[in-house]
Coordinates of C-alpha atoms and ligand atoms in Angstrom, one line a residue:
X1 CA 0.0 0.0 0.0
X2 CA 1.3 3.5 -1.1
X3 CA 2.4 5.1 2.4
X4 CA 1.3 8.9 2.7
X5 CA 0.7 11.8 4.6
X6 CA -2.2 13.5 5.5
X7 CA -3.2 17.0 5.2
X8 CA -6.2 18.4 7.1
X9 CA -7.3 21.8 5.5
X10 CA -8.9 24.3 7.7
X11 CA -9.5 26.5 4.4
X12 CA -5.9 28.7 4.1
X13 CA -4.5 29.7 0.9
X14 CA -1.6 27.9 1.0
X15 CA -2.9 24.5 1.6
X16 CA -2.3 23.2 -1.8
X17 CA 1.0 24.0 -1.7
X18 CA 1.8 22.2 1.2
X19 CA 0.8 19.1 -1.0
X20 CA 2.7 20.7 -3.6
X21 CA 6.2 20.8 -1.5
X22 CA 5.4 17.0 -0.2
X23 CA 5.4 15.5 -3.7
X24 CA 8.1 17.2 -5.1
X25 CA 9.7 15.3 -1.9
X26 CA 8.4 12.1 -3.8
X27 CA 5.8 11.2 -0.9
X28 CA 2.4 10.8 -1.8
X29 CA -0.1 13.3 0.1
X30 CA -3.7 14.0 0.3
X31 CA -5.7 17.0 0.9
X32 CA -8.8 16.3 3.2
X33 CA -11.4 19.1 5.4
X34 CA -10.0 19.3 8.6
X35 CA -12.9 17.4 10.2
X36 CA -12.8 13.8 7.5
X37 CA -9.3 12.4 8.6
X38 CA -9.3 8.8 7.8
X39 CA -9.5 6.8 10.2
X40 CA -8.7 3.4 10.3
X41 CA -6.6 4.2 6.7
X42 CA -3.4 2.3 8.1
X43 CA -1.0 3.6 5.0
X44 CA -1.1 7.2 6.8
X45 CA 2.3 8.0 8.2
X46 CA 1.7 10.9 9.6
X47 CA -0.4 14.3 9.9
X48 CA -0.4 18.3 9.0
X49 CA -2.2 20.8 10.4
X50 CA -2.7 23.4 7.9
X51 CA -3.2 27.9 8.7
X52 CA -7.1 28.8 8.4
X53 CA -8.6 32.2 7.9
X54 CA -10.1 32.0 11.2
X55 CA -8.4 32.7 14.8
X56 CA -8.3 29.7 17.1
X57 CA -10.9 31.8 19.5
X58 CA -13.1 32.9 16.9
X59 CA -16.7 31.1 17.5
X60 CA -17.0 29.8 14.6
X61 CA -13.2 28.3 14.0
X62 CA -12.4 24.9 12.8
X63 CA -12.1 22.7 15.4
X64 CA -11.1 18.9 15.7
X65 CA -10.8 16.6 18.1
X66 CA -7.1 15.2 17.5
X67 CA -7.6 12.5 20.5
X68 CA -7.9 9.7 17.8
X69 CA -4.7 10.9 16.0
X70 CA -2.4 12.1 19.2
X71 CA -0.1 9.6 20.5
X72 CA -0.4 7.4 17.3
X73 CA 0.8 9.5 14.2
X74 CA 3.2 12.3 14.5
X75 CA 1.6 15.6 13.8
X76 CA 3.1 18.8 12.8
X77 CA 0.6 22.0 12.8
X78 CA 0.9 25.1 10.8
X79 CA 0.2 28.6 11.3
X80 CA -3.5 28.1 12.2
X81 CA -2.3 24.2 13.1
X82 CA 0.7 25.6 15.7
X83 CA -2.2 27.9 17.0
X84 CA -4.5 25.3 17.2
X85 CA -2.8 22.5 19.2
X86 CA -1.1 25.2 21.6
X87 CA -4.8 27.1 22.3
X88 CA -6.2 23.1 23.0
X89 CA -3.9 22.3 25.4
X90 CA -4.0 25.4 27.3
X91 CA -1.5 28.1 25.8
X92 CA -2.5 31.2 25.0
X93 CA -3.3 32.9 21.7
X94 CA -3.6 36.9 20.9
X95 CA -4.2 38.9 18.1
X96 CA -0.3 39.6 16.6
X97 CA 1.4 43.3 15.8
X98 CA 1.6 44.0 12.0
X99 CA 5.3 42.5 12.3
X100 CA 4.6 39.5 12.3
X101 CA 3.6 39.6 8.1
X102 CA 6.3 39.0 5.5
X103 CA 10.3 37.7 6.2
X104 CA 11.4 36.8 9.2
X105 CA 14.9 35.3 10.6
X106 CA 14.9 32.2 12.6
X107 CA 17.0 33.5 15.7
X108 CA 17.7 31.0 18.3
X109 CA 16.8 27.5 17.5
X110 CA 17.5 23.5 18.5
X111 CA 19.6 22.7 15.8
X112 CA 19.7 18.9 16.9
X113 CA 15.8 19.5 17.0
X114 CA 14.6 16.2 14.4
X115 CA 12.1 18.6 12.7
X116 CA 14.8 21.5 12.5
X117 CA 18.0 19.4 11.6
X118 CA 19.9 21.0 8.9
X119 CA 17.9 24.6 8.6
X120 CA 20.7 27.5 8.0
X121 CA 21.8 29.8 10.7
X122 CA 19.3 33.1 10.3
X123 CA 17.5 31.0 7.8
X124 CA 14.5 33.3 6.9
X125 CA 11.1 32.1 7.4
X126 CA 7.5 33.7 6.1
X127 CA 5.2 34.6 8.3
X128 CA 2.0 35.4 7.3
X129 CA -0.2 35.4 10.6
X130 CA -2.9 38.1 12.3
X131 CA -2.5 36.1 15.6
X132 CA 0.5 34.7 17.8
X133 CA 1.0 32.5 20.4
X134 CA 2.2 34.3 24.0
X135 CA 2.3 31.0 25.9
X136 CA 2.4 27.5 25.3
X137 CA 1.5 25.0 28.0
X138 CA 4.2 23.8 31.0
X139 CA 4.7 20.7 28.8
X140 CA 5.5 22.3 25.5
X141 CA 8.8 23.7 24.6
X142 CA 10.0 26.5 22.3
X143 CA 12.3 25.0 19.7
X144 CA 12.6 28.3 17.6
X145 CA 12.1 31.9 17.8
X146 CA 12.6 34.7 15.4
X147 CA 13.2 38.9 16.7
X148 CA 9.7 39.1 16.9
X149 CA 8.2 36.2 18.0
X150 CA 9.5 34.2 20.6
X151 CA 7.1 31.4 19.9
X152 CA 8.0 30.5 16.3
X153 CA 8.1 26.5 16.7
X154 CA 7.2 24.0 19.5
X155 CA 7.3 20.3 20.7
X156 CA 5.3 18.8 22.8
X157 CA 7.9 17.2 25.4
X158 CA 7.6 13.4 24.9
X159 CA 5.8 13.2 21.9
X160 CA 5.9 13.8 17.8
X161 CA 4.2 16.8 18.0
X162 CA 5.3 20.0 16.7
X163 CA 4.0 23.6 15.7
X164 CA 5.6 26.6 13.0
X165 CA 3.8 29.6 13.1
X166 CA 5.4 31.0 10.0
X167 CA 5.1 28.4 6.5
X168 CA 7.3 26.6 5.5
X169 CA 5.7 25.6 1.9
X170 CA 6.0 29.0 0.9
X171 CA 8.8 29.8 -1.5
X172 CA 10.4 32.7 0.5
X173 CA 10.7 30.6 3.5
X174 CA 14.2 29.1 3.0
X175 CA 14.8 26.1 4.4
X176 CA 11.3 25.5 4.6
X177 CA 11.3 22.7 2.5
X178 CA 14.3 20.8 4.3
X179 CA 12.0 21.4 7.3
X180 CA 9.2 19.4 5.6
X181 CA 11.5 17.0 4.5
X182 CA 12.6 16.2 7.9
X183 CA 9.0 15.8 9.1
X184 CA 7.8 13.7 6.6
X185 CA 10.8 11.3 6.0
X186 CA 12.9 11.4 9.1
X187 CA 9.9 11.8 11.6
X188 CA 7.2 10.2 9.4
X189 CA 9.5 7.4 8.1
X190 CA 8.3 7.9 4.3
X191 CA 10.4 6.3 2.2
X192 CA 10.5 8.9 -1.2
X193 CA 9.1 6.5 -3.5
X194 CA 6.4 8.5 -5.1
X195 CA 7.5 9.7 -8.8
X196 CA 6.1 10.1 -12.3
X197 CA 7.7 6.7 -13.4
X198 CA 6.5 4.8 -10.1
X199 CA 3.0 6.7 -10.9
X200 CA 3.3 5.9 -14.4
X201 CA 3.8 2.3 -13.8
X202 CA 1.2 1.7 -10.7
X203 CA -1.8 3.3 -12.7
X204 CA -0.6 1.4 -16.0
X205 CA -1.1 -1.9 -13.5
X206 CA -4.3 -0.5 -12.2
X207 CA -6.0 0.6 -15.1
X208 CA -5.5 -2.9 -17.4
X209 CA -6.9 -4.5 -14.0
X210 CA -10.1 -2.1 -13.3
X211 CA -10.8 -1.8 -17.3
X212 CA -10.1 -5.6 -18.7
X213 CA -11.1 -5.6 -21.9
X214 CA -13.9 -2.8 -21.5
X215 CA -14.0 -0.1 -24.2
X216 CA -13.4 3.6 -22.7
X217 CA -14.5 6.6 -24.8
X218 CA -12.1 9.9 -23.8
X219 CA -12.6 13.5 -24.7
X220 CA -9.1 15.0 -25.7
X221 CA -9.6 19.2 -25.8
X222 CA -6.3 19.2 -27.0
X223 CA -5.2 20.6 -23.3
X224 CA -2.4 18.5 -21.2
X225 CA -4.4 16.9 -19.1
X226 CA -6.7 15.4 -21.2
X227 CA -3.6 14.4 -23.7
X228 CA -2.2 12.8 -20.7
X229 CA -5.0 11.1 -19.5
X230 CA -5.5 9.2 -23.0
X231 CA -2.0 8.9 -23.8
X232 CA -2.3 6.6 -20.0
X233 CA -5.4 5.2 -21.2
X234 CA -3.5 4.2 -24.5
X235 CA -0.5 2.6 -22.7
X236 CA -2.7 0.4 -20.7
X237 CA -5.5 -0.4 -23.0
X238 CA -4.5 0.5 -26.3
X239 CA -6.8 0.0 -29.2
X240 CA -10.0 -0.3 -26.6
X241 CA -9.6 3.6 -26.2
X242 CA -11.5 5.4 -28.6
X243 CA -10.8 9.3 -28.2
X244 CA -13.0 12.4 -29.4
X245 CA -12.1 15.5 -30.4
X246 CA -14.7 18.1 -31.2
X247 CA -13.6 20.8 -33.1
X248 CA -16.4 23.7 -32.4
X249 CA -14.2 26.5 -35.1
X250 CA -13.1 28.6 -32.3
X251 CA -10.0 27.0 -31.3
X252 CA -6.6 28.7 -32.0
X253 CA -5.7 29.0 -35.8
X254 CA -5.0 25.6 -37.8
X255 CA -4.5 23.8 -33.9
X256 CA -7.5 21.3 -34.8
X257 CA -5.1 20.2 -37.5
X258 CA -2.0 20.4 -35.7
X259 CA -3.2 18.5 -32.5
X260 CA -4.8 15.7 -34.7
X261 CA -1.5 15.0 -36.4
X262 CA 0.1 15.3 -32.7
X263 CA -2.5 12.8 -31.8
X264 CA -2.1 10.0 -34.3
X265 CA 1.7 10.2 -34.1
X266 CA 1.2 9.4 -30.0
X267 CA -0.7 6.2 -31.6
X268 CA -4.0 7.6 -30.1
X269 CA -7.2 6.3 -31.8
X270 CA -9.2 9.5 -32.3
X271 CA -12.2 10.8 -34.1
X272 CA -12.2 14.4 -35.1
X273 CA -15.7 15.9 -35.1
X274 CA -16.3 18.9 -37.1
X275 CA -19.2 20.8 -35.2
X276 CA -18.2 24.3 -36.1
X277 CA -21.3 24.7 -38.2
X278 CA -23.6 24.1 -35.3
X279 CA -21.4 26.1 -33.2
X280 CA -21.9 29.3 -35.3
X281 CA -25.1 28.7 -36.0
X282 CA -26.5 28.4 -32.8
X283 CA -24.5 31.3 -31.7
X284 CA -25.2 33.5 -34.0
X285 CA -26.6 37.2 -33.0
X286 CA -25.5 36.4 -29.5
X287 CA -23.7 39.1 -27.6
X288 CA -24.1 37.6 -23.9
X289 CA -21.1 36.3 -22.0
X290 CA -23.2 33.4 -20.1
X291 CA -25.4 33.2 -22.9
X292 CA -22.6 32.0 -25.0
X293 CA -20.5 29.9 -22.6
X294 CA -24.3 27.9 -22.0
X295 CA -24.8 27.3 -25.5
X296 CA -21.2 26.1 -26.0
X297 CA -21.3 23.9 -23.3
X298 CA -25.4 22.7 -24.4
X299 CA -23.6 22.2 -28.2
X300 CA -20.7 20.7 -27.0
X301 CA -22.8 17.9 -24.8
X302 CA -24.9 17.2 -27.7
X303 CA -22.1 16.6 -30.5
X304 CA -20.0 14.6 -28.1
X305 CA -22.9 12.2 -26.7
X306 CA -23.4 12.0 -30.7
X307 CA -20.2 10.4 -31.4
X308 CA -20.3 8.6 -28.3
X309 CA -23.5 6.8 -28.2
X310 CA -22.0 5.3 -32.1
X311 CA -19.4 3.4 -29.6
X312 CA -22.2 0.9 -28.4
X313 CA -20.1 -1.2 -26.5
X314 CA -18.6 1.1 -24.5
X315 CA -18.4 1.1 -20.6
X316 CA -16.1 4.1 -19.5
X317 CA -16.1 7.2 -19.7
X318 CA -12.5 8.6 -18.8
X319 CA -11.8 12.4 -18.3
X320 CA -8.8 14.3 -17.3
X321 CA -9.7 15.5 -14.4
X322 CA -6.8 16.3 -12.2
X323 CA -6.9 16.6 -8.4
X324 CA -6.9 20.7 -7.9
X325 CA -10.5 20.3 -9.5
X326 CA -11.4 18.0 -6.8
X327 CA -10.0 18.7 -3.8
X328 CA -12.8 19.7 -1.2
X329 CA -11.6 23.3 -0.6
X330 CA -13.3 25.1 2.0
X331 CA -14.2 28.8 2.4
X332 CA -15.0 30.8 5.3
X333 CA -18.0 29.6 6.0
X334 CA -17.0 25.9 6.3
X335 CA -18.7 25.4 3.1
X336 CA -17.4 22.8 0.7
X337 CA -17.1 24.3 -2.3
X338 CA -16.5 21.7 -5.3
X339 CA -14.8 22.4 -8.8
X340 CA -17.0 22.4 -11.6
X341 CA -16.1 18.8 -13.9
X342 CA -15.0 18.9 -17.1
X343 CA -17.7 17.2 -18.8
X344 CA -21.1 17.3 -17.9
X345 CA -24.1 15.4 -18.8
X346 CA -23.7 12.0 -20.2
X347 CA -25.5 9.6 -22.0
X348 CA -27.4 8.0 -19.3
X349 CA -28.7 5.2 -21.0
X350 CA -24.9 4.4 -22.1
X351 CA -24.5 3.3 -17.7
X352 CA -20.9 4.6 -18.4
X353 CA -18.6 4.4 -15.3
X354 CA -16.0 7.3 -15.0
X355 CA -12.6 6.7 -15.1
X356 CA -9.9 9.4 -14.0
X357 CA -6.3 8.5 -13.7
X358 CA -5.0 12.0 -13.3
X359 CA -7.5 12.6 -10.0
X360 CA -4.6 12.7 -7.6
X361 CA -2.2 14.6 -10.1
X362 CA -1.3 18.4 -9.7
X363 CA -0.7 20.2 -13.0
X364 CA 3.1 20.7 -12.1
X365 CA 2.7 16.5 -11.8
X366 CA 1.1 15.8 -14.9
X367 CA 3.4 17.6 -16.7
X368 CA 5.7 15.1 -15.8
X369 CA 3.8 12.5 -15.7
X370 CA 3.6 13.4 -19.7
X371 CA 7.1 13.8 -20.5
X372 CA 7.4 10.5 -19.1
X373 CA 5.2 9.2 -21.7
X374 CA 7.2 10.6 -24.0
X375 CA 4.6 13.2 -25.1
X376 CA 6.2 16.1 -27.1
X377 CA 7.4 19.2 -25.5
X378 CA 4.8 21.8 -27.3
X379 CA 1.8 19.3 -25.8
X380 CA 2.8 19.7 -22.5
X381 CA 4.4 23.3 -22.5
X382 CA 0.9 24.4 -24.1
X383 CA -0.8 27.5 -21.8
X384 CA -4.3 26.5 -20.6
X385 CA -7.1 27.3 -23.0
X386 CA -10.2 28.0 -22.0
X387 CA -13.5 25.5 -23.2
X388 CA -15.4 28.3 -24.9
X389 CA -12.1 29.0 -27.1
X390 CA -12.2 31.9 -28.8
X391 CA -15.6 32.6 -28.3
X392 CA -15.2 34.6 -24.7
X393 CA -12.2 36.6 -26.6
X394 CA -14.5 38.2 -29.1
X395 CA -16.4 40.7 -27.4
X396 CA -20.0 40.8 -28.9
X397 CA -21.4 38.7 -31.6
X398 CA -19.5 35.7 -33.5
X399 CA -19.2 35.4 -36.7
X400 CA -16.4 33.5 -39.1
X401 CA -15.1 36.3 -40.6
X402 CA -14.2 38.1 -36.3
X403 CA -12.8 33.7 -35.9
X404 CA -10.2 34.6 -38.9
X405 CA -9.2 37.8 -38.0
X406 CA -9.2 37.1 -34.1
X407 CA -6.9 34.0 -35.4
X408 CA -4.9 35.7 -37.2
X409 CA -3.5 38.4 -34.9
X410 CA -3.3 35.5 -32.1
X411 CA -1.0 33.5 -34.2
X412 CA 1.4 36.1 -34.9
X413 CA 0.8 36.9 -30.9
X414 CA 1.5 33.2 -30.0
X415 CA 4.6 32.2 -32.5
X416 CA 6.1 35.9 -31.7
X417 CA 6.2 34.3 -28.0
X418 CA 7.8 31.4 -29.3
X419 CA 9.9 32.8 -31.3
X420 CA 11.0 35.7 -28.8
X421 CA 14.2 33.8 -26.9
X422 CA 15.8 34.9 -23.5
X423 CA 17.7 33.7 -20.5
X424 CA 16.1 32.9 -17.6
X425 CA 17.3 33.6 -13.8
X426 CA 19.5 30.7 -13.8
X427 CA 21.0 30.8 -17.2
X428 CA 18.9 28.4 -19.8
X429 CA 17.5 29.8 -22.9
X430 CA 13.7 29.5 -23.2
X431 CA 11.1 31.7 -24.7
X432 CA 8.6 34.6 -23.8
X433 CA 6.2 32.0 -24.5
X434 CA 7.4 29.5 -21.6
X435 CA 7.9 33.0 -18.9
X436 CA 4.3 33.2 -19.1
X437 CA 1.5 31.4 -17.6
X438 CA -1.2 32.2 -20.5
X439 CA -1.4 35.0 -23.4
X440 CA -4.0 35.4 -26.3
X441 CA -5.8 38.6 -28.1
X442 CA -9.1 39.9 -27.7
X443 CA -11.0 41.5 -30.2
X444 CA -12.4 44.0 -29.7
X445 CA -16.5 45.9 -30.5
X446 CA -14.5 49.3 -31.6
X447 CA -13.2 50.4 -34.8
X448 CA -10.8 53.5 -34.5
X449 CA -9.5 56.0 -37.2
X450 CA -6.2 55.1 -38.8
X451 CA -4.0 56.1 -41.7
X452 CA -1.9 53.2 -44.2
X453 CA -0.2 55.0 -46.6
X454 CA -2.0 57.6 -48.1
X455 CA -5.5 56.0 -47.0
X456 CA -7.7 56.6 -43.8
X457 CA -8.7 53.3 -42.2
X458 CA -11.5 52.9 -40.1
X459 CA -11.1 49.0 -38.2
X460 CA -11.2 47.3 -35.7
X461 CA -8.7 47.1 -32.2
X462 CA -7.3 43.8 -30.8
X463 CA -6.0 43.8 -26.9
X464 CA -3.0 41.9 -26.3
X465 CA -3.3 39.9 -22.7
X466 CA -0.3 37.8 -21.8
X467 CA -0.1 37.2 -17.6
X468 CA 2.0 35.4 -15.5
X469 CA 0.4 33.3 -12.4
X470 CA 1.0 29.7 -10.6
X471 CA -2.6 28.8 -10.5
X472 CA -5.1 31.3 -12.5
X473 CA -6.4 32.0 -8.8
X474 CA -4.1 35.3 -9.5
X475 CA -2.2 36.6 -12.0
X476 CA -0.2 39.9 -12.9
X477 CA 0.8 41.0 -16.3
X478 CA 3.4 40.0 -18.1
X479 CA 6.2 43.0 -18.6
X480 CA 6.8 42.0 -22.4
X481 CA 9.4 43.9 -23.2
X482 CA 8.7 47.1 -24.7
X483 CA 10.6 45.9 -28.6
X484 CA 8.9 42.7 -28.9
X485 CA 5.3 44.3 -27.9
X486 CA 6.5 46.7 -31.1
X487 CA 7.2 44.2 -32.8
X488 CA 3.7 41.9 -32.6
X489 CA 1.8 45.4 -32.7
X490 CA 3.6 46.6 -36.2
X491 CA 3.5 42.6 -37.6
X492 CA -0.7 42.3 -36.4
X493 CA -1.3 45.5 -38.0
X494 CA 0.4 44.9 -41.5
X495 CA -0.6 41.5 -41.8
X496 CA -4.3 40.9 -40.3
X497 CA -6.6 42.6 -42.6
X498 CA -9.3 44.6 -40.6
X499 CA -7.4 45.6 -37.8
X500 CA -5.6 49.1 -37.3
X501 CA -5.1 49.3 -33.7
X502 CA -3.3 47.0 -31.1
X503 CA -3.4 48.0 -26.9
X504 CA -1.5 46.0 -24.2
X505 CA -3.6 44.5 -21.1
X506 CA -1.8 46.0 -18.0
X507 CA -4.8 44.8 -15.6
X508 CA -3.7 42.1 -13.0
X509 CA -6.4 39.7 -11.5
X510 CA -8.6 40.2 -9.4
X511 CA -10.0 42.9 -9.7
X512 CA -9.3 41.8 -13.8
X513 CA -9.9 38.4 -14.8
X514 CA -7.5 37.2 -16.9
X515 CA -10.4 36.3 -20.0
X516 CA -12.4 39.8 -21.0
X517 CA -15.9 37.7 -20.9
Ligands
LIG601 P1 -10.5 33.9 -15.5 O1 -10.9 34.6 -16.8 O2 -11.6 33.5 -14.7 O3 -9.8 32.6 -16.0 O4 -9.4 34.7 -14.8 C1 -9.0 31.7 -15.2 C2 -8.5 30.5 -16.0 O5 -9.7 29.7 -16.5 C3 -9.7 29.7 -17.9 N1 -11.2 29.8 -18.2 C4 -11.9 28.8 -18.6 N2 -11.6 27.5 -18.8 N3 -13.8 27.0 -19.5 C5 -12.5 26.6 -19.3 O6 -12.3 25.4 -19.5 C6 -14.2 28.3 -19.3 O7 -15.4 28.6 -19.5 C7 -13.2 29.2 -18.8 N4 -13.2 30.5 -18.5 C8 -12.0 30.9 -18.2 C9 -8.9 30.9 -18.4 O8 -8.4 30.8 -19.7 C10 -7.8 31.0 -17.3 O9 -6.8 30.0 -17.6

């Protein structure tokens, strides 16, 4: 049984990167609400407390009752988790001075501590809390402190419990992760085992045993997950996965092409649906964001159940779902809030069972998991996409003729990115197109005054909106430098007929979002 840690989330921000720094440590984790530890699960090794919005005293803060857990597992609280165990037992917690946000240095510390062996001299830590702990209980003992807090880390005496009030997942917290890694492998006893080729290999194994000889039908989008997912799929059940692609004419320019062709060399058995007639029609004379995305999604149902229900003997239905669209994240209300899926709707009377063997994944994981399976570079590199396609970056109506031009001006966007090579901070040459998280046009429902030559022009204006982010939860914009914006804007306008005017996005998100509709 795959050992692995448990994470209970009581709803901070950085709980999914706690997960994030325990995998790159190749131990398998899982995310759970602070109040459904598994009980019983004898494969967990050992427990995190993770920060919270709330304070420990608040009436309505997270609480759980650790008595099941405490003297069996060793547990290590965070932030809100420190906070938590120290307020239980009888220490005292106070609303914090504005010094305790941002860097801090770890001052005085047990450097033969088992959770703090190996962490730099004045190694800085983050802190990002609104409350401290003043006193701990008799039987606790301070194991770190920083200038301003005296209380950074704990043990309980005579147990494996600890408590960090700052984070050590965050980047900025240096030694952070050597911290984890000493919790998790040293105090935990997890043996580092989890990786993209053990993954690779154990869901191979698993899949081939939970499909047999079944038939599975698989949407690809032509997004890296999905291309993942079947690419898996392929490797364990080869011909008996039978892919669909639906082209609905507002994906990027030729990419319905291009991604075929990638498909068939992966040895992927796919069936290309050309919908983009329906797609227009039924959107034509339609202005309305939601209006649009719910007729996308309606069309996108229907052609897809088409093609599927023609696969009679099919059993599965597998999707790329990876596991940031499934973990149970809370918000302040102690509400579960669940990602939307990918694909809603099927064909009931098909009884299809759903199949997902990217549910545990994070993005940064797949990735890997991909170049594993030998999937090219430009399919997993690819920035996300959204469903609608091009359809929530023309602002207004659609029609084919806004599709070409809006087409044309990305692709001289997207291959300028590409094409556009610098060094990043540690010295590799890679691409504009690789420094940012997402970029595309918008066109947009004005036409300005211009002059080519000795004509006036009267067309249309395209945004530029290229941001960079870790998650699409936030995102800044990109500082393009100021030649190859120059560049793109002189190329779009000379080459795109119908459109005399580029602009640069410089909103970040929120308040932005990083689409226009
Ligand atoms: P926003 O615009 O909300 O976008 O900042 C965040 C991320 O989600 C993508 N996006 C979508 N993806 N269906 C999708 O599959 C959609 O309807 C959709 N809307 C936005 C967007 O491209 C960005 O990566």
């Amino acid at each position: 049984m795959e050992e692995k840690i448990i994470i209970l989330d009581f709803g901070s921000q950085t709980t999914q990167l706690i997960g994030r720094r325990i995998r790159e440590l190749n131990v398998y984790c899982e995310i759970v609400p602070y109040n459904k530890f598994p009980h019983g699960d004898g494969s967990v090794k050992g427990v995190i407390l993770s920060g919270s919005p709330f304070s420990v005293y608040d009436q309505e803060a997270f609480k759980v009752d650790l008595a099941g857990i405490r003297g069996k597992l060793p547990i290590l609280g965070i932030c809100y988790g420190a906070q938590f165990i120290a307020y239980t037992n009888g220490g005292s917690v106070e609303p914090a001075g504005s010094r305790e946000y941002g860097r801090a240095k770890l001052g005085r510390f047990e450097h033969d501590n088992p959770l703090l062996k190996g962490v730099r001299e004045h190694s800085q830590v983050w802190m990002s809390h609104g409350d401290t702990i003043t006193a701990i209980p008799d039987n606790f003992r301070i194991i770190a402190s920083t200038d301003e807090v005296a209380i950074a880390a704990y043990q309980v005496e005579g147990e494996r419990v600890w408590g960090v009030q700052f984070h050590p997942e965050v980047y900025h917290s240096e030694d952070g992760t050597q911290m984890l890694r000493n919790f998790v492998v040293d105090i935990c006893g997890c043996h580092q085992t989890w990786s993209s080729a053990s993954f690779v290999d154990t869901t191979v194994a698993e899949l081939k045993e939970q499909i047999g000889n079944d038939r599975v039908i698989l949407g690809l989008s032509g997004g890296v997950d999905s291309s993942v997912a079947a690419v898996l799929l392929n490797r364990a059940i080869g011909k008996n996965l039978t892919c669909i692609f639906v082209d609905h004419g507002l994906l990027r320019k030729n990419e319905f092409h291009d991604v075929m062709h990638d498909y068939e060399c992966l040895g992927l058995n796919v069936i290309g649906v050309d919908a983009s007639e329906k797609f227009f029609k039924d959107l034509e004379g339609v202005s309305d964001p939601e209006q649009k995305r719910k007729i996308i999604g309606r069309d996108f149902v229907e052609v897809f159940n088409a093609e599927a229900r023609k696969i009679t003997d099919a059993r599965w239905l597998a999707q790329g779902t990876i596991y940031p669209d499934r973990i149970e994240s809370l918000n302040i209300t102690g509400k579960v809030i669940k990602s939307h899926h990918n694909v809603g709707g099927l064909p009931k009377e098909m009884n299809l069972q759903l199949c997902e063997p990217l549910k545990w994944l994070f993005k940064d994981e797949v990735r890997r998991v991909g170049r594993e399976l030998g999937i090219p570079e430009h399919l997993i590199g690819r920035h996300p996409f959204p469903g609608p396609g091009l359809a929530v970056r023309i602002l207004g109506d659609i029609t084919r003729e806004k599709v070409r031009i809006l087409q044309d001006a990305d692709d001289i966007f997207i291959r300028g990115l590409r094409d556009w090579k610098v060094t990043d901070a540690e010295g590799n040459e890679t691409s504009l197109y690789h420094q940012v998280w997402q970029a595309g046009v918008i066109l947009l429902p004005v036409r300005s005054v211009g002059v080519m030559g000795d004509e006036r022009t009267y067309e249309q204006a395209v945004a530029l909106r290229a941001v960079t982010s870790t998650d699409a939860m936030t995102a800044d914009w990109a500082r393009l430098p100021y030649d190859f914006l120059a560049k793109v804007s002189n190329d779009i306008i000379n080459k795109v007929k119908g459109v005399n005017r580029v602009a640069y996005d410089i909103s970040s998100k929120p308040p932005s979002t990083i689409e226009w509709e």
